[in-house]
Structures are given as C-alpha cells and as structure tokens.
Amino acid sequence: MTQQQAAFNQSLIDFLQASPSPAHAVSTMVRELEAAGFTALNESEAWQLEPGQGYWLTRGGRSIIAFRLGEQPVFEAGVRMIGAHTDSPCLKVKPNAELLRHGYLQLGVEVYGGVLMHPWFDRDLSLAGQVHFRNAAGKLQVALLDVAKPIAVIPSLAIHLNREANKNSEINAQLHLPPVLGIDAHDESNPSLVLREWLRSQLRQAGHDVTQVIDYDLCFYDTQAPALVGLEQELISSARLDNLLSCYTGLNALLANGKSAATSLLVCNDHEEVGSSSATGAHGPFLESVLRRLSGEEQLYQRMMARSFFVSCDNAHALHPNYADKHDENHGPKINAGPVIKMNANQRYATNSESSALFSHFCDLAQVPYQRFVVRADMGCGSTIGPVAATKLGVRVVDVGAPQWSMHSIRETAGTKDAWYLSQALQAFISEWEGD
C-alpha cells in the first residue's frame, strides 16, 4: 500500500466513523463539498449556474446531489454521473418504542433492509439519526443526533439454554431483537415518554433549544470503530461499507476533478436497501428533476441524456474462501484485485456489453485492474440503483463496485486497495474520457 493509498484509506475510515446514519453521511459530504468551494442550491428557488462551478443540494437530509457544471453546454457534452446510496441495513427504532419487560428497559425495533441478524447480538450499540422537535418559540426543527457511546446491547441466549444454537438458531425479529438499554427505574404507568425525554436531554446538552421531541428517525449502530486488518493490513473492517465506501469514492472523484468540458455529477440516494421507492430514493424524481433543470427544454434534455453515462457504484460479493462454491467458478472476484463489473442477464444489474467495455476503458486509462461478476445460474441476484437509472432516464449504465465480504452484516470487510482503484477509475471517467 502506497503512502497515497494509506492516506486515502484513513480518510475513508474517518468518513465511515463520522457517518453512522444516512443523514450523517449526507452532512459529512456537505462539509467536504463546502470546503471545496461548492455552493448550496435550494429546489424551491431559481438557480443561476456558472460553468466550472460546483453545486450541491439535498432532499430530506438523507439524499444528496452534487455537480460541477462543465464548460460546454450539457446537451453537447452530456453529464458524467456517479450513483451510490447512503443507507445500510440496520435496526430502526419504532415510534412507540419503549418496552418495560421483566424489570428491563428495551426499545422495539424494525428491521430495515436485508439485515444479517446474528452479528447484531452482543455488540456495543449506540443510536444515531434525525430528531424533530419543537423549540421555545413553538417552531418545528430538526437536528442530527449521534449518541456516540454504547447505550444498548442485544444479549445472546446462553448455549446452555439452547443446545442447538450452533446447528439451527432462528431469530424472531419481534421477540429477539429489541435491545436492552438497562435495568428499568422508570414509572411503568407512562413508559412512552422515556425515550423522548432522554432524547430531549441529549439535544439540550448539544446546545439545541428543545421543549418537546415530536418524532425521530433513529437507527442503532455498532460503536466499534473501523480498522485495518490483516498481517499486512490488507483489509478494512467496518460497518456500512455497503454502501458508504461508494459514496466516499464517488465524492473523492468529483472533488478531484477541476474545470472540464463535460458536467460531472454525484447522486447518493436513500432507501436503496428497501427498494428505492420514495421521494429521496432512486425511484423518486430527485435526480431527473435536477437534470431537467440543467438542460432546459425537452429536446435539449433528450440530447443531453443520449450523450450521458451513469456509473452505478454498489459493492460486490467477493469470493469467500470458506464458501467458494457460492460463486460461479469463472466469476469469483477477489479482494484487492480491482473494482468489479457486475452483469446479470435478467437485468438485475444494468450493465451491458457496451457499458462494460466503457468501464473497462476507464480502468485502463487509470491503470487499475478490474474484474467481472455473474451470479451462479442456480442462485438469485441482488440489484442496485443501476436498473432504476437506466429505466427512468434512458441513459447508458454500468453497475460496478468494490468486492467485499459479509455484505449486510453489522461489520463488513473490503480490501485496502479496492476503494482506491475504484476512485481512480471514476476520476478517469470524469476527467480523461473523451466521450463515445
């Protein structure tokens, strides 16, 4: 690992640590964009854009679009787009969450996305997300909250009480996943105020003027920090690598690109893990509405899209040495062997031979290796925002991602070289590709 790659990975670790929820990930990206001179836009206002300048806007505080306007009109040069998602599978706190059971205070949770449940047990958990509250003037406001210390645990059942635990241990999300926050010392006659009063105290300690907590969007997360792993530190282990690694590499590529002929754009949507069907998800109008404002009239929009290209970045399944038979024998991506081009005949990925060839060209320009992945013919295939972008926008799309293990676990593993390789390929796409 070179000194430049080491610095890149440390910045990736810092980004992961600062982003325990989608809203925090967006906030972290906004800070980076503002530091680089990008200007905030508001969807409800008229835009006055200048070639060569960078801009950003958010929706719901959980999805973000950032772009640098090219020197050439968008209908002549097209838009070079990178897409990722801000959300990860997790346990979300229910609205009326308090459970007082057998002398213990617990919080009811919903399973968000395809969570791998077993790894959530016996971890030091904290809470992060958005809290909506009323201030002393009676106005509704929203604040980010990251408790940033262990406050809960989901204890496993001892093997003495379940002798078959290592053979077959089924988890009931309603019964077995509510985290324990402590031994209850609260008034059981009105348990529903426990969490809101505690959130109120946390926000007041952070300097917010809070009279009443109205609602929240909070998720539990593992407090263990990201780390480099391996005898030579070849691996990076962290929560939310799927898909904050892609958000970071896309942001890095956008910021590394100065003024150029073509417009470059990064979109990071929420709700990919649950189907993308929301105002902030890829199925919503967020990206299309921005692109239409950039192009103007319909004919110019169609000309722009015909000259555009979309790289959908979402991590790929690396070959697992203990479960190698779960991969097609000719399509088992290896960690630290470069970004993976993902293909599926049933269009679960949007890659076709043209877009695959183009991304291979970007990798060649950046002088980084690349791999290809096709799922076993007898197994189902996941999906990404790639097919959504292709369907909604009619744009050419390639699905790619860094290879990783333990996808959708509370802690995932990727290679220390692969995020760097992906970032270099994306930079080549934005700054070196002449367009086809």
mmCIF file of C-alpha atoms in Angstrom, residues 54-426:
data_model
loop_
_atom_site.group_PDB
_atom_site.id
_atom_site.type_symbol
_atom_site.label_atom_id
_atom_site.label_comp_id
_atom_site.label_asym_id
_atom_site.label_seq_id
_atom_site.Cartn_x
_atom_site.Cartn_y
_atom_site.Cartn_z
ATOM 1 C CA GLY A 54 -19.645 23.259 -8.169
ATOM 2 C CA TYR A 55 -23.082 22.990 -6.544
ATOM 3 C CA TRP A 56 -24.921 20.695 -4.146
ATOM 4 C CA LEU A 57 -28.457 20.147 -2.854
ATOM 5 C CA THR A 58 -30.106 17.658 -0.522
ATOM 6 C CA ARG A 59 -33.557 16.195 -0.148
ATOM 7 C CA GLY A 60 -34.882 15.174 3.251
ATOM 8 C CA GLY A 61 -31.372 15.496 4.648
ATOM 9 C CA ARG A 62 -30.747 11.893 3.583
ATOM 10 C CA SER A 63 -30.085 12.114 -0.182
ATOM 11 C CA ILE A 64 -27.657 14.426 -1.945
ATOM 12 C CA ILE A 65 -26.741 15.531 -5.463
ATOM 13 C CA ALA A 66 -23.511 17.401 -6.163
ATOM 14 C CA PHE A 67 -22.276 18.501 -9.562
ATOM 15 C CA ARG A 68 -19.689 20.641 -11.285
ATOM 16 C CA LEU A 69 -21.058 22.396 -14.356
ATOM 17 C CA GLY A 70 -18.933 21.825 -17.445
ATOM 18 C CA GLU A 71 -17.563 24.450 -19.792
ATOM 19 C CA GLN A 72 -19.624 23.036 -22.684
ATOM 20 C CA PRO A 73 -23.463 23.028 -22.687
ATOM 21 C CA VAL A 74 -24.846 19.823 -21.200
ATOM 22 C CA PHE A 75 -26.714 18.943 -24.385
ATOM 23 C CA GLU A 76 -23.398 18.902 -26.256
ATOM 24 C CA ALA A 77 -21.120 17.142 -23.758
ATOM 25 C CA GLY A 78 -23.655 15.190 -21.685
ATOM 26 C CA VAL A 79 -23.357 14.502 -17.958
ATOM 27 C CA ARG A 80 -20.920 12.052 -16.384
ATOM 28 C CA MET A 81 -22.842 10.635 -13.457
ATOM 29 C CA ILE A 82 -21.829 8.513 -10.478
ATOM 30 C CA GLY A 83 -24.553 6.978 -8.309
ATOM 31 C CA ALA A 84 -24.453 5.342 -4.864
ATOM 32 C CA HIS A 85 -26.713 5.061 -1.811
ATOM 33 C CA THR A 86 -26.465 6.415 1.722
ATOM 34 C CA ASP A 87 -28.478 3.772 3.580
ATOM 35 C CA SER A 88 -27.395 0.430 5.029
ATOM 36 C CA PRO A 89 -29.387 -2.437 6.569
ATOM 37 C CA CYS A 90 -29.927 -1.752 10.258
ATOM 38 C CA LEU A 91 -32.344 -1.822 13.182
ATOM 39 C CA LYS A 92 -34.611 1.240 13.329
ATOM 40 C CA VAL A 93 -36.357 2.419 16.481
ATOM 41 C CA LYS A 94 -40.156 2.164 16.404
ATOM 42 C CA PRO A 95 -42.325 5.274 17.079
ATOM 43 C CA ASN A 96 -43.660 3.970 20.406
ATOM 44 C CA ALA A 97 -40.541 2.019 21.205
ATOM 45 C CA GLU A 98 -40.379 1.654 24.989
ATOM 46 C CA LEU A 99 -40.713 -1.873 26.349
ATOM 47 C CA LEU A 100 -40.632 -2.484 30.093
ATOM 48 C CA ARG A 101 -40.286 -6.252 30.436
ATOM 49 C CA HIS A 102 -39.287 -8.254 33.478
ATOM 50 C CA GLY A 103 -37.542 -5.256 35.022
ATOM 51 C CA TYR A 104 -35.551 -4.289 31.924
ATOM 52 C CA LEU A 105 -35.912 -1.263 29.672
ATOM 53 C CA GLN A 106 -35.828 -2.177 25.973
ATOM 54 C CA LEU A 107 -36.667 -0.473 22.668
ATOM 55 C CA GLY A 108 -38.750 -2.080 19.963
ATOM 56 C CA VAL A 109 -37.086 -2.052 16.544
ATOM 57 C CA GLU A 110 -37.958 -2.621 12.894
ATOM 58 C CA VAL A 111 -35.593 -4.476 10.601
ATOM 59 C CA TYR A 112 -34.564 -2.098 7.808
ATOM 60 C CA GLY A 113 -33.432 -3.884 4.654
ATOM 61 C CA GLY A 114 -31.920 -7.346 4.369
ATOM 62 C CA VAL A 115 -30.175 -7.439 7.731
ATOM 63 C CA LEU A 116 -27.871 -10.340 8.570
ATOM 64 C CA MET A 117 -29.253 -10.659 12.102
ATOM 65 C CA HIS A 118 -26.879 -12.923 14.044
ATOM 66 C CA PRO A 119 -23.928 -10.467 14.098
ATOM 67 C CA TRP A 120 -26.051 -7.849 15.884
ATOM 68 C CA PHE A 121 -26.014 -9.843 19.115
ATOM 69 C CA ASP A 122 -23.555 -8.957 21.885
ATOM 70 C CA ARG A 123 -22.358 -5.737 20.232
ATOM 71 C CA ASP A 124 -21.953 -2.366 21.952
ATOM 72 C CA LEU A 125 -24.757 -0.382 20.306
ATOM 73 C CA SER A 126 -25.481 3.328 20.073
ATOM 74 C CA LEU A 127 -28.133 5.483 18.396
ATOM 75 C CA ALA A 128 -27.914 7.995 15.553
ATOM 76 C CA GLY A 129 -30.221 9.786 13.137
ATOM 77 C CA GLN A 130 -32.616 12.721 12.906
ATOM 78 C CA VAL A 131 -34.778 14.114 15.706
ATOM 79 C CA HIS A 132 -37.671 16.513 15.044
ATOM 80 C CA PHE A 133 -38.545 18.805 17.950
ATOM 81 C CA ARG A 134 -40.384 21.970 18.949
ATOM 82 C CA ASN A 135 -38.383 24.880 20.347
ATOM 83 C CA ALA A 136 -39.385 27.524 22.888
ATOM 84 C CA ALA A 137 -40.862 29.680 20.116
ATOM 85 C CA GLY A 138 -43.124 26.810 19.059
ATOM 86 C CA LYS A 139 -41.311 26.171 15.758
ATOM 87 C CA LEU A 140 -40.577 22.683 14.462
ATOM 88 C CA GLN A 141 -36.905 21.991 13.861
ATOM 89 C CA VAL A 142 -34.704 19.014 13.069
ATOM 90 C CA ALA A 143 -31.301 18.085 14.459
ATOM 91 C CA LEU A 144 -28.775 15.335 13.917
ATOM 92 C CA LEU A 145 -28.130 13.136 16.914
ATOM 93 C CA ASP A 146 -25.211 10.775 17.425
ATOM 94 C CA VAL A 147 -25.059 9.462 20.973
ATOM 95 C CA ALA A 148 -21.535 8.185 20.173
ATOM 96 C CA LYS A 149 -21.288 5.880 23.193
ATOM 97 C CA PRO A 150 -22.574 2.372 23.955
ATOM 98 C CA ILE A 151 -26.072 2.546 25.412
ATOM 99 C CA ALA A 152 -27.589 -0.825 24.457
ATOM 100 C CA VAL A 153 -26.938 -4.492 23.781
ATOM 101 C CA ILE A 154 -28.862 -7.408 22.290
ATOM 102 C CA PRO A 155 -27.740 -10.290 24.506
ATOM 103 C CA SER A 156 -27.484 -13.786 23.072
ATOM 104 C CA LEU A 157 -29.217 -16.678 24.756
ATOM 105 C CA ALA A 158 -26.623 -18.837 26.540
ATOM 106 C CA ILE A 159 -25.856 -22.103 24.790
ATOM 107 C CA HIS A 160 -26.833 -23.933 27.997
ATOM 108 C CA LEU A 161 -30.413 -22.743 27.359
ATOM 109 C CA ASN A 162 -30.334 -23.556 23.652
ATOM 110 C CA ARG A 163 -28.153 -26.601 22.986
ATOM 111 C CA GLU A 164 -28.960 -26.468 19.251
ATOM 112 C CA ALA A 165 -27.758 -22.872 18.835
ATOM 113 C CA ASN A 166 -24.801 -23.828 16.646
ATOM 114 C CA LYS A 167 -26.953 -26.021 14.420
ATOM 115 C CA ASN A 168 -30.154 -24.084 13.917
ATOM 116 C CA SER A 169 -30.914 -20.840 15.687
ATOM 117 C CA GLU A 170 -33.893 -18.980 14.237
ATOM 118 C CA ILE A 171 -34.256 -15.296 15.090
ATOM 119 C CA ASN A 172 -37.690 -13.756 15.510
ATOM 120 C CA ALA A 173 -37.270 -10.032 14.820
ATOM 121 C CA GLN A 174 -40.206 -9.044 17.031
ATOM 122 C CA LEU A 175 -39.225 -11.161 20.009
ATOM 123 C CA HIS A 176 -35.439 -11.478 19.922
ATOM 124 C CA LEU A 177 -34.056 -8.188 18.575
ATOM 125 C CA PRO A 178 -35.242 -5.438 20.979
ATOM 126 C CA PRO A 179 -32.010 -4.059 22.511
ATOM 127 C CA VAL A 180 -31.662 -3.767 26.285
ATOM 128 C CA LEU A 181 -30.893 -0.244 27.496
ATOM 129 C CA GLY A 182 -30.655 -1.090 31.177
ATOM 130 C CA ILE A 183 -32.451 -2.114 34.303
ATOM 131 C CA ASP A 184 -35.674 -0.147 34.469
ATOM 132 C CA ALA A 185 -36.073 2.523 37.138
ATOM 133 C CA HIS A 186 -38.878 4.443 35.415
ATOM 134 C CA ASP A 187 -42.557 4.892 36.123
ATOM 135 C CA GLU A 188 -44.278 1.996 34.350
ATOM 136 C CA SER A 189 -47.546 3.932 34.258
ATOM 137 C CA ASN A 190 -46.236 6.182 31.461
ATOM 138 C CA PRO A 191 -43.350 4.415 29.691
ATOM 139 C CA SER A 192 -43.906 6.106 26.320
ATOM 140 C CA LEU A 193 -42.123 9.308 27.427
ATOM 141 C CA VAL A 194 -38.888 7.636 28.484
ATOM 142 C CA LEU A 195 -37.132 7.789 25.114
ATOM 143 C CA ARG A 196 -38.423 11.240 24.121
ATOM 144 C CA GLU A 197 -37.412 12.770 27.438
ATOM 145 C CA TRP A 198 -33.981 11.190 27.149
ATOM 146 C CA LEU A 199 -33.619 12.492 23.571
ATOM 147 C CA ARG A 200 -34.662 15.936 24.778
ATOM 148 C CA SER A 201 -31.890 15.914 27.380
ATOM 149 C CA GLN A 202 -29.330 14.748 24.798
ATOM 150 C CA LEU A 203 -30.248 17.537 22.384
ATOM 151 C CA ARG A 204 -30.236 20.176 25.126
ATOM 152 C CA GLN A 205 -26.749 19.055 26.129
ATOM 153 C CA ALA A 206 -25.725 19.586 22.491
ATOM 154 C CA GLY A 207 -26.979 23.179 22.648
ATOM 155 C CA HIS A 208 -30.390 22.848 21.000
ATOM 156 C CA ASP A 209 -33.409 24.781 22.272
ATOM 157 C CA VAL A 210 -35.807 21.864 22.791
ATOM 158 C CA THR A 211 -39.119 21.980 24.614
ATOM 159 C CA GLN A 212 -40.648 18.805 23.173
ATOM 160 C CA VAL A 213 -39.413 15.947 21.000
ATOM 161 C CA ILE A 214 -42.080 15.301 18.380
ATOM 162 C CA ASP A 215 -40.650 12.472 16.267
ATOM 163 C CA TYR A 216 -37.413 10.832 15.154
ATOM 164 C CA ASP A 217 -35.724 8.609 12.596
ATOM 165 C CA LEU A 218 -33.118 6.716 14.600
ATOM 166 C CA CYS A 219 -31.108 3.588 13.970
ATOM 167 C CA PHE A 220 -28.886 1.505 16.178
ATOM 168 C CA TYR A 221 -25.274 1.090 15.130
ATOM 169 C CA ASP A 222 -22.124 -0.675 16.330
ATOM 170 C CA THR A 223 -19.757 1.627 18.206
ATOM 171 C CA GLN A 224 -16.646 -0.361 17.245
ATOM 172 C CA ALA A 225 -14.511 1.909 15.071
ATOM 173 C CA PRO A 226 -13.387 0.937 11.556
ATOM 174 C CA ALA A 227 -9.982 -0.727 11.461
ATOM 175 C CA LEU A 228 -7.287 -2.028 9.148
ATOM 176 C CA VAL A 229 -6.989 -5.800 9.498
ATOM 177 C CA GLY A 230 -4.504 -8.475 8.403
ATOM 178 C CA LEU A 231 -0.826 -9.234 8.859
ATOM 179 C CA GLU A 232 -0.034 -6.567 6.287
ATOM 180 C CA GLN A 233 -3.229 -4.582 6.932
ATOM 181 C CA GLU A 234 -4.612 -5.605 3.546
ATOM 182 C CA LEU A 235 -8.230 -5.431 4.726
ATOM 183 C CA ILE A 236 -10.528 -2.760 6.067
ATOM 184 C CA SER A 237 -13.259 -3.793 8.515
ATOM 185 C CA SER A 238 -16.179 -1.502 9.281
ATOM 186 C CA ALA A 239 -19.914 -1.066 9.473
ATOM 187 C CA ARG A 240 -21.718 0.395 6.450
ATOM 188 C CA LEU A 241 -19.065 -0.334 3.818
ATOM 189 C CA ASP A 242 -22.138 -1.162 1.730
ATOM 190 C CA ASN A 243 -22.524 1.486 0.522
ATOM 191 C CA LEU A 244 -20.661 4.377 2.137
ATOM 192 C CA LEU A 245 -17.469 3.149 0.504
ATOM 193 C CA SER A 246 -19.062 4.001 -2.850
ATOM 194 C CA CYS A 247 -20.339 7.367 -1.589
ATOM 195 C CA TYR A 248 -16.821 8.247 -0.489
ATOM 196 C CA THR A 249 -15.101 7.123 -3.690
ATOM 197 C CA GLY A 250 -17.667 8.965 -5.809
ATOM 198 C CA LEU A 251 -17.250 12.136 -3.758
ATOM 199 C CA ASN A 252 -13.474 11.845 -3.943
ATOM 200 C CA ALA A 253 -13.616 11.510 -7.734
ATOM 201 C CA LEU A 254 -15.928 14.522 -8.087
ATOM 202 C CA LEU A 255 -13.762 16.730 -5.872
ATOM 203 C CA ALA A 256 -10.574 15.663 -7.653
ATOM 204 C CA ASN A 257 -11.981 16.916 -10.961
ATOM 205 C CA GLY A 258 -11.436 20.573 -11.751
ATOM 206 C CA LYS A 259 -12.963 22.521 -14.611
ATOM 207 C CA SER A 260 -13.697 20.348 -17.643
ATOM 208 C CA ALA A 261 -15.786 20.359 -20.796
ATOM 209 C CA ALA A 262 -18.411 17.934 -19.509
ATOM 210 C CA THR A 263 -20.604 18.280 -16.421
ATOM 211 C CA SER A 264 -19.844 15.754 -13.665
ATOM 212 C CA LEU A 265 -22.430 14.717 -11.082
ATOM 213 C CA LEU A 266 -22.681 12.554 -7.965
ATOM 214 C CA VAL A 267 -26.029 11.327 -6.628
ATOM 215 C CA CYS A 268 -26.294 9.419 -3.347
ATOM 216 C CA ASN A 269 -29.849 8.232 -2.681
ATOM 217 C CA ASP A 270 -31.508 6.957 0.460
ATOM 218 C CA HIS A 271 -33.764 3.859 0.613
ATOM 219 C CA GLU A 272 -31.886 1.643 -1.872
ATOM 220 C CA GLU A 273 -31.903 -1.200 0.640
ATOM 221 C CA VAL A 274 -35.718 -1.224 0.710
ATOM 222 C CA GLY A 275 -36.448 -0.773 -2.985
ATOM 223 C CA SER A 276 -35.724 2.928 -3.663
ATOM 224 C CA SER A 277 -39.438 3.851 -3.896
ATOM 225 C CA SER A 278 -39.568 7.179 -2.063
ATOM 226 C CA ALA A 279 -39.146 10.895 -2.689
ATOM 227 C CA THR A 280 -35.485 10.555 -1.689
ATOM 228 C CA GLY A 281 -34.913 7.160 -3.332
ATOM 229 C CA ALA A 282 -33.692 6.426 -6.845
ATOM 230 C CA HIS A 283 -37.253 5.661 -7.992
ATOM 231 C CA GLY A 284 -38.246 9.178 -6.948
ATOM 232 C CA PRO A 285 -37.875 12.309 -9.103
ATOM 233 C CA PHE A 286 -34.846 13.864 -7.374
ATOM 234 C CA LEU A 287 -32.168 13.166 -9.994
ATOM 235 C CA GLU A 288 -34.412 13.588 -13.034
ATOM 236 C CA SER A 289 -35.692 16.940 -11.797
ATOM 237 C CA VAL A 290 -32.128 18.241 -11.375
ATOM 238 C CA LEU A 291 -31.103 17.009 -14.830
ATOM 239 C CA ARG A 292 -34.124 18.645 -16.449
ATOM 240 C CA ARG A 293 -33.274 21.956 -14.802
ATOM 241 C CA LEU A 294 -29.720 21.678 -16.125
ATOM 242 C CA SER A 295 -30.853 21.010 -19.698
ATOM 243 C CA GLY A 296 -33.851 23.276 -20.139
ATOM 244 C CA GLU A 297 -36.375 22.311 -22.803
ATOM 245 C CA GLU A 298 -37.321 18.707 -23.599
ATOM 246 C CA GLN A 299 -35.351 18.306 -26.838
ATOM 247 C CA LEU A 300 -32.186 19.553 -25.149
ATOM 248 C CA TYR A 301 -32.821 17.130 -22.267
ATOM 249 C CA GLN A 302 -33.087 14.206 -24.685
ATOM 250 C CA ARG A 303 -29.888 15.249 -26.472
ATOM 251 C CA MET A 304 -28.121 15.537 -23.112
ATOM 252 C CA MET A 305 -29.189 12.065 -21.968
ATOM 253 C CA ALA A 306 -28.077 10.494 -25.254
ATOM 254 C CA ARG A 307 -24.564 11.814 -24.579
ATOM 255 C CA SER A 308 -24.517 10.924 -20.864
ATOM 256 C CA PHE A 309 -23.236 7.925 -18.922
ATOM 257 C CA PHE A 310 -24.105 6.661 -15.427
ATOM 258 C CA VAL A 311 -21.761 4.592 -13.236
ATOM 259 C CA SER A 312 -23.806 2.854 -10.534
ATOM 260 C CA CYS A 313 -21.442 2.065 -7.639
ATOM 261 C CA ASP A 314 -22.524 -0.558 -5.119
ATOM 262 C CA ASN A 315 -20.254 -3.112 -3.509
ATOM 263 C CA ALA A 316 -19.884 -6.605 -4.986
ATOM 264 C CA HIS A 317 -19.643 -10.077 -3.427
ATOM 265 C CA ALA A 318 -16.015 -11.139 -3.083
ATOM 266 C CA LEU A 319 -15.238 -14.831 -3.232
ATOM 267 C CA HIS A 320 -15.323 -16.200 0.324
ATOM 268 C CA PRO A 321 -12.532 -18.769 0.905
ATOM 269 C CA ASN A 322 -14.759 -20.830 3.230
ATOM 270 C CA TYR A 323 -17.732 -20.783 0.833
ATOM 271 C CA ALA A 324 -16.111 -20.722 -2.597
ATOM 272 C CA ASP A 325 -18.903 -22.903 -4.024
ATOM 273 C CA LYS A 326 -21.320 -19.962 -3.654
ATOM 274 C CA HIS A 327 -19.682 -18.331 -6.688
ATOM 275 C CA ASP A 328 -19.677 -19.233 -10.357
ATOM 276 C CA GLU A 329 -16.327 -20.910 -10.964
ATOM 277 C CA ASN A 330 -15.261 -18.274 -13.521
ATOM 278 C CA HIS A 331 -16.699 -15.238 -11.721
ATOM 279 C CA GLY A 332 -15.334 -15.131 -8.180
ATOM 280 C CA PRO A 333 -13.999 -11.597 -7.597
ATOM 281 C CA LYS A 334 -11.015 -11.366 -5.274
ATOM 282 C CA ILE A 335 -10.330 -8.683 -2.708
ATOM 283 C CA ASN A 336 -7.647 -6.164 -3.705
ATOM 284 C CA ALA A 337 -7.861 -7.225 -7.351
ATOM 285 C CA GLY A 338 -9.779 -4.186 -8.547
ATOM 286 C CA PRO A 339 -13.366 -2.964 -8.993
ATOM 287 C CA VAL A 340 -15.970 -5.476 -10.172
ATOM 288 C CA ILE A 341 -18.162 -5.041 -13.244
ATOM 289 C CA LYS A 342 -21.484 -6.665 -12.323
ATOM 290 C CA MET A 343 -23.615 -8.313 -15.005
ATOM 291 C CA ASN A 344 -26.942 -10.151 -14.984
ATOM 292 C CA ALA A 345 -28.903 -11.434 -17.985
ATOM 293 C CA ASN A 346 -32.208 -10.734 -16.185
ATOM 294 C CA GLN A 347 -31.335 -7.049 -15.753
ATOM 295 C CA ARG A 348 -30.887 -7.080 -12.004
ATOM 296 C CA TYR A 349 -27.790 -5.101 -12.964
ATOM 297 C CA ALA A 350 -27.979 -2.591 -15.828
ATOM 298 C CA THR A 351 -24.589 -3.447 -17.355
ATOM 299 C CA ASN A 352 -24.494 -4.468 -20.998
ATOM 300 C CA SER A 353 -21.527 -5.221 -23.232
ATOM 301 C CA GLU A 354 -21.193 -1.573 -24.306
ATOM 302 C CA SER A 355 -21.216 -0.126 -20.800
ATOM 303 C CA SER A 356 -18.922 -2.926 -19.568
ATOM 304 C CA ALA A 357 -16.439 -2.111 -22.320
ATOM 305 C CA LEU A 358 -16.583 1.587 -21.423
ATOM 306 C CA PHE A 359 -15.854 0.988 -17.742
ATOM 307 C CA SER A 360 -13.018 -1.375 -18.692
ATOM 308 C CA HIS A 361 -11.655 1.542 -20.734
ATOM 309 C CA PHE A 362 -11.872 3.858 -17.700
ATOM 310 C CA CYS A 363 -9.871 1.326 -15.664
ATOM 311 C CA ASP A 364 -7.279 1.091 -18.427
ATOM 312 C CA LEU A 365 -6.984 4.884 -18.504
ATOM 313 C CA ALA A 366 -6.430 4.871 -14.732
ATOM 314 C CA GLN A 367 -4.075 1.870 -14.967
ATOM 315 C CA VAL A 368 -6.021 -0.146 -12.388
ATOM 316 C CA PRO A 369 -7.175 -3.782 -12.615
ATOM 317 C CA TYR A 370 -10.817 -4.795 -12.893
ATOM 318 C CA GLN A 371 -12.914 -7.970 -12.544
ATOM 319 C CA ARG A 372 -16.303 -9.277 -13.647
ATOM 320 C CA PHE A 373 -19.072 -10.881 -11.605
ATOM 321 C CA VAL A 374 -22.026 -13.003 -12.669
ATOM 322 C CA VAL A 375 -24.098 -14.814 -10.049
ATOM 323 C CA ARG A 376 -24.394 -18.601 -10.155
ATOM 324 C CA ALA A 377 -27.102 -19.702 -12.586
ATOM 325 C CA ASP A 378 -28.924 -21.538 -9.783
ATOM 326 C CA MET A 379 -28.997 -18.558 -7.379
ATOM 327 C CA GLY A 380 -30.957 -15.321 -7.197
ATOM 328 C CA CYS A 381 -29.318 -11.955 -7.758
ATOM 329 C CA GLY A 382 -29.480 -8.708 -5.811
ATOM 330 C CA SER A 383 -29.959 -5.364 -7.516
ATOM 331 C CA THR A 384 -28.869 -1.729 -7.365
ATOM 332 C CA ILE A 385 -29.950 1.744 -8.418
ATOM 333 C CA GLY A 386 -28.440 0.995 -11.840
ATOM 334 C CA PRO A 387 -31.562 -0.547 -13.424
ATOM 335 C CA VAL A 388 -33.645 2.268 -11.909
ATOM 336 C CA ALA A 389 -31.455 4.935 -13.514
ATOM 337 C CA ALA A 390 -31.493 3.116 -16.857
ATOM 338 C CA THR A 391 -35.291 2.813 -16.802
ATOM 339 C CA LYS A 392 -36.149 6.304 -15.566
ATOM 340 C CA LEU A 393 -33.557 8.252 -17.529
ATOM 341 C CA GLY A 394 -32.923 6.105 -20.602
ATOM 342 C CA VAL A 395 -29.205 6.605 -20.008
ATOM 343 C CA ARG A 396 -26.353 4.141 -20.541
ATOM 344 C CA VAL A 397 -25.477 2.498 -17.216
ATOM 345 C CA VAL A 398 -22.778 0.222 -15.854
ATOM 346 C CA ASP A 399 -23.038 -1.467 -12.445
ATOM 347 C CA VAL A 400 -19.720 -1.729 -10.616
ATOM 348 C CA GLY A 401 -18.437 -1.985 -7.057
ATOM 349 C CA ALA A 402 -15.568 -2.829 -4.765
ATOM 350 C CA PRO A 403 -15.538 -6.512 -3.704
ATOM 351 C CA GLN A 404 -16.360 -7.222 -0.061
ATOM 352 C CA TRP A 405 -17.253 -9.963 2.405
ATOM 353 C CA SER A 406 -20.133 -10.112 4.907
ATOM 354 C CA MET A 407 -22.495 -7.869 2.962
ATOM 355 C CA HIS A 408 -25.391 -6.622 5.146
ATOM 356 C CA SER A 409 -23.665 -7.676 8.353
ATOM 357 C CA ILE A 410 -23.186 -5.228 11.212
ATOM 358 C CA ARG A 411 -19.483 -5.340 10.275
ATOM 359 C CA GLU A 412 -18.218 -5.874 6.743
ATOM 360 C CA THR A 413 -14.790 -6.386 5.171
ATOM 361 C CA ALA A 414 -13.214 -4.999 1.996
ATOM 362 C CA GLY A 415 -9.694 -4.542 0.637
ATOM 363 C CA THR A 416 -7.451 -1.557 1.296
ATOM 364 C CA LYS A 417 -6.602 -1.261 -2.417
ATOM 365 C CA ASP A 418 -10.033 -1.631 -3.986
ATOM 366 C CA ALA A 419 -11.639 1.656 -2.892
ATOM 367 C CA TRP A 420 -8.537 3.424 -4.206
ATOM 368 C CA TYR A 421 -8.711 1.537 -7.505
ATOM 369 C CA LEU A 422 -12.397 2.411 -7.870
ATOM 370 C CA SER A 423 -11.763 6.067 -7.123
ATOM 371 C CA GLN A 424 -9.016 6.216 -9.750
ATOM 372 C CA ALA A 425 -11.284 4.626 -12.378
ATOM 373 C CA LEU A 426 -14.052 7.118 -11.548
#
